[in-house]
Amino acid sequence: MSGELPPQVTRTREGRPATFLEAIAEALWEEMERDSRVFLMGEDIGSYGGAFKVTRGFLDHFGQSRIIDTPISEGGFTGAAAGAAHMGLRPVVEMQFMDFISPAYDVLTNYIATSLYRGAGPLPIVVRGPVGGGNRGGPFHSQNVEMAFFHTPGLKIVYPSTAADAKGLLKSAIRDDNPVIFEEHKGLYRAPHCREKLPADDHVVPLGKARVAMEGEDLTIVTYGLMVHRSLEAAATLARDRVRVEVIDLRTLLPLDEDAIVASVQKTGKLLIVHEDTRTGGIAGEIAMRINERAFEWLDGPVLRVTAIDSPVPFSGALEDYFLPSVADVVTAGRYLVNY
Amino acid sequence: MSGELPPQVTRTREGRPATFLEAIAEALWEEMERDSRVFLMGEDIGSYGGAFKVTRGFLDHFGQSRIIDTPISEGGFTGAAAGAAHMGLRPVVEMQFMDFISPAYDVLTNYIATSLYRGAGPLPIVVRGPVGGGNRGGPFHSQNVEMAFFHTPGLKIVYPSTAADAKGLLKSAIRDDNPVIFEEHKGLYRAPHCREKLPADDHVVPLGKARVAMEGEDLTIVTYGLMVHRSLEAAATLARDRVRVEVIDLRTLLPLDEDAIVASVQKTGKLLIVHEDTRTGGIAGEIAMRINERAFEWLDGPVLRVTAIDSPVPFSGALEDYFLPSVADVVTAGRYLVNY
Amino acid sequence: MPGDATALSRGVVRDLLYQGFQARFLAGGAAKSAGMPFGVDIRTVAMARAMRHSSDGKGDLCSAGHLAPGPMLAFGATPLEFLRQLGRKGTAPAAARSGGRSWTDLRRGLIGWDGPPGTMTQVLAGVALAFAQRGQDRAALVFEEFAATETGGWHEGMNFAAAQAAPLVVVLDAARGAGDAGEGAADAIARGYGVDAATVSREAYPELFRTVADARRRAVQGRGPSLIAMLPRDQDDPWALHDAFVAWARDEAGVGRGEVKAIERAASAGVDHAFHRLDKEPEAAADDALVPVCTHDVPQPAWTRRTPPEPGWRATAEPQGFHDVR
Amino acid sequence: MPGDATALSRGVVRDLLYQGFQARFLAGGAAKSAGMPFGVDIRTVAMARAMRHSSDGKGDLCSAGHLAPGPMLAFGATPLEFLRQLGRKGTAPAAARSGGRSWTDLRRGLIGWDGPPGTMTQVLAGVALAFAQRGQDRAALVFEEFAATETGGWHEGMNFAAAQAAPLVVVLDAARGAGDAGEGAADAIARGYGVDAATVSREAYPELFRTVADARRRAVQGRGPSLIAMLPRDQDDPWALHDAFVAWARDEAGVGRGEVKAIERAASAGVDHAFHRLDKEPEAAADDALVPVCTHDVPQPAWTRRTPPEPGWRATAEPQGFHDVR
Ligand SMILES: Cc1ncc(C[n+]2csc(CCOP(=O)(O)OP(=O)(O)O)c2C)c(N)n1
Ligand SMILES: Cc1ncc(C[n+]2csc(CCOP(=O)(O)OP(=O)(O)O)c2C)c(N)n1
Ligand SMILES: [Mg+2]
Ligand SMILES: [Mg+2]
């Protein structure tokens, strides 16, 4: 073990603001220091430090047995994570891009998600990695993967929007006894406006609890990840027309914090859901359904959504910008709903 | 080629009623006769005739090059189907149980579904097989797989509820230029009440069009597959209370026949969605969302759903029956909604 | 043959007899109704005996696979547990929520699976990785049907184990008698991963034992996983190997005729007792289906089904007609 | 060396020079902005020349993979097409909806992929299956990065091709210079599938050509797929093999010094022209994103974004404030 700490894990110790990416690195580092059962697996995470350099310097400090460079075999090493978890370890698996989680779909949904129910015990595994568009990565380096897993009982899905949440939620995910899919938007990793001072103590944010990112009375926007920022921008625009928007940042998608959404809708009577993921079969549907079940009488207008369009993520920048939901889209839909 | 036809493909020629399973076999047989580009791939579909004997006798008639027994490698042979489709063939891939489609999740969502959009041309592939619970098959032989693919633009999903539809929709799926996931409920395969005389001419049912299985004025039930039958039973019970239920059988889940649902809800004002699949992230959500978008003003009550509970499919019969939605459940929810 | 040959043989005889008596259960139709043939192959039991068993969660781990659950007996599973599992009893492991002929009990080193082949090679590779990381004298043993080698998942698991030099022994099982594993097939596959390979056919017990014991020793020494292929046994008489082994244990391994009889009587009595007891045990209770799928979930029945909606969710009127259906 | 060596060499020289000139584009930063290194390896071009090319959809099929798209030149791709693709132009194949250095044009036998390794071995196995089913004199060639052998998907594709004796040639490409493919690795893997294997290193053009031509001949004769591994070339000078080949073509294959110069001039002019023209071509248009994902879909813009909701969907009042945002 070397004495010097890699720079991306020292921001909080030095009292300096951290980027979203550094917050992730800090969470991993601190949890590995705290609990010797935690270890990392992934492609090129060792001496290369990972495609986004989240784990730069980890190999030197924690050694080969806890920083494991894997072959290109997302299914195989996720299955191996299950075995290690059975034996009491707490693997954190990195997908180089979360798009590559799809070869692990079988083992995640069939083996890992069903383990507790099958009487084989809980499996404390975190599968984390970069998601999302806007990077000109084309269809295979830009996906959001929540809806591949949202339908599977036994999994949790976390998708933070701020650096502080990224750290606090990742720590919770690692300490959770259940398998957690953890999505990190590439557009937040190094975004200057996401740089913030993190609480210096052991900063833990509970899973399953949404956050009110902005309070308001006229319209509820439920969103998560990068779209929290787009929605806050839209809310600022709407505020100039005296429209008071409440923005709810889900933070955890599964289990869904239904109570937080219901409470807000009972106040505003209007609900707009904003997600970056494509439209049909997106999470907006489940939220609309739950609001129908629990707060229909409070609705003063239809539940609406702003989403990406139903296609793969296009490669060209012009196409991708058109594909993704914009601030203007949120403003348009929000204004429409408020005036309904 | 042998002169004698296997019995399961002759019911309609002989003017006799066919089971759901025989309807599937007839569709495959007739399409293979009609179009030499159509061929089948799957595990044990050759001399063994398939796990459910759908393709018994096909090997003798069509020969080894069109009835291909594959290794256990659902991803690999689905990928090979894509290649064959590129070359102008029309592969029909059997999953022995549709649960085993999960190793093909990667190639289906990333390669096959995106092919047209990527400029690589349409891929006319059908992936078909048995789905659904009630057979005491436990968690790995009982799943419904629609929500694994419903979120993927570029795929179609078909889920018939009657023998005639099974034949007509499968023929359409094979003729469609796009990849189609085709789900066949095991509980319908040999169900006596599903045995019916099929139209003797080339019976084709268009994809993307729902069917009004029963007309009514008071309540719309939207459903598909085996649950159409449960819903019709529930409707009969409700009819004794003079509740007139309209039952819509979706037939195709993707693309969703939104117009048919909207038209019915504009008539009844009440919508109950019934699906066998588990609750959170099920298709009910998307339907609720679309109705909010297009028919909110017509709703006289919340959109509600009756579904399986959020867990893997249990092995024991008692547990499985509890897990699955029952006729009584549909009656309960329907009555509640009508009285709302 | 290392260790006390007689004691080991005694254990295997017991396992074999248990297997034999359980076969009666199948003949009685219970397994048929459970939809699964019950593989019997002496060789898998003998091989599993070469691992280190313990019931305190500190021994080796074994996944017996679908075919011949005999190895589970070696790891401490009882006939009663098998019968409960097949009979879908509420007393079964995991209250009959999951099926198959194997289940998970990590303290005894049992790890079960009823899903796609290949998966358990990945999982046991990870189990073995954990042993190696902690420097423990433990290894993992996985039985896969030969067809698992057709799946990409199996390859990824095997490759991972090889890359990590994980203490894993992989057996390609031909217990159902399928003629897949040709002589040399395992060798050829193993070469691609640079791991040791062996093929076992109708060897006598000591050879079977030694093959696995050697693979285990190499594994815990950090010399990586091994691949062992079983050639199909005689299809005509699945009990031939079984009887031959009992004869060998009696006549050559020093267990003795009287002792074999005694074990046989005890095993028979044990299985009888299990049948007897099984009859009295309840089916799984319907709402066992509602146990949580995550550790701290409160199981939530879907309200439109078994419980009325939350009070207050509808402002204008009381729900009507809700309780009269069931 | 079969066929007209001089003519073939001439073709390869042309391809190589195209590659060379395209490298300028990269040096200029355009590829960097496209986020991808552009592999150059003479060997892949030479190997692709051993297949049967045609532009009427009746020749062989080739997937050039991510690393060195050179084989696409052999199959008729033009520098302008590469530049359009990298430059995300509206004129690019698929109007820049998909990225990578390869795209699909089935008439010319080009089949592109920008996603996970291993997939194209499955897809080309199916392509080859179709050739065999129709008894055509056609074969498929797929270049995979060596790491594809780590994926289960690749194994399933290879196993399928072997089981079907499909006319497929699989090349494990070391164009990016990665030191993965050790001597003998392909042999060991191929043995598991019972297919032929070969390894190529720094062989001269005729050997490279012959290796693939032989594999192709066996394949179309129904003798199954082959696996060919490329050993990494010299990392220090990626152009060394390239220059050596041009020298060989000139001095030994009868192309002649003057002719090489002429090809070089023509290639240079062609690439210059392509650059020139590229500048004038438009970026992809934003709403090209809206093309259908199924053949007969009507593309539907999401109504909350670019178009107002359907008239009549709301009975009580007109939507307000809808058009004033963008
Ligand atoms: C992913 C997956 N695909 C298919 C199956 C269904 N399946 C179970 S065993 C089996 C055949 C196994 O073949 P083999 O190993 O040769 O055993 P045999 O039945 O011949 O004894 C099949 C197709 C499965 N369980 N999982
Ligand atoms: C399923 C999947 N996982 C991961 C990746 C990301 N990825 C692309 S190439 C590559 C490494 C390839 O290694 P190798 O073949 O050795 O080529 P090298 O980069 O070393 O030249 C990785 C991890 C991917 N494209 N798809
Ligand atoms: Mg077999
Ligand atoms: Mg490499």
PDB file of N, CA and C and ligand atoms in Angstrom, chain D residues 147 178-180, ligand 4:
ATOM      1  N   ALA D 147      -9.998  -9.561 -27.775  1.00  0.00           N
ATOM      2  CA  ALA D 147     -10.765  -9.588 -26.534  1.00  0.00           C
ATOM      3  C   ALA D 147     -12.156 -10.194 -26.729  1.00  0.00           C
ATOM      4  N   ALA D 178      -2.404  -4.637 -29.440  1.00  0.00           N
ATOM      5  CA  ALA D 178      -2.501  -5.200 -28.100  1.00  0.00           C
ATOM      6  C   ALA D 178      -1.825  -6.567 -28.066  1.00  0.00           C
ATOM      7  N   GLY D 179      -1.139  -6.851 -26.993  1.00  0.00           N
ATOM      8  CA  GLY D 179      -0.368  -8.090 -26.942  1.00  0.00           C
ATOM      9  C   GLY D 179      -1.153  -9.282 -26.426  1.00  0.00           C
ATOM     10  N   ASP D 180      -2.364  -9.443 -26.874  1.00  0.00           N
ATOM     11  CA  ASP D 180      -3.216 -10.473 -26.298  1.00  0.00           C
ATOM     12  C   ASP D 180      -2.968 -11.850 -26.899  1.00  0.00           C
TER      13      ASP D 180
HETATM   14 MG    MG E   4      -5.797  -5.690 -25.078  1.00  0.00          MG
END
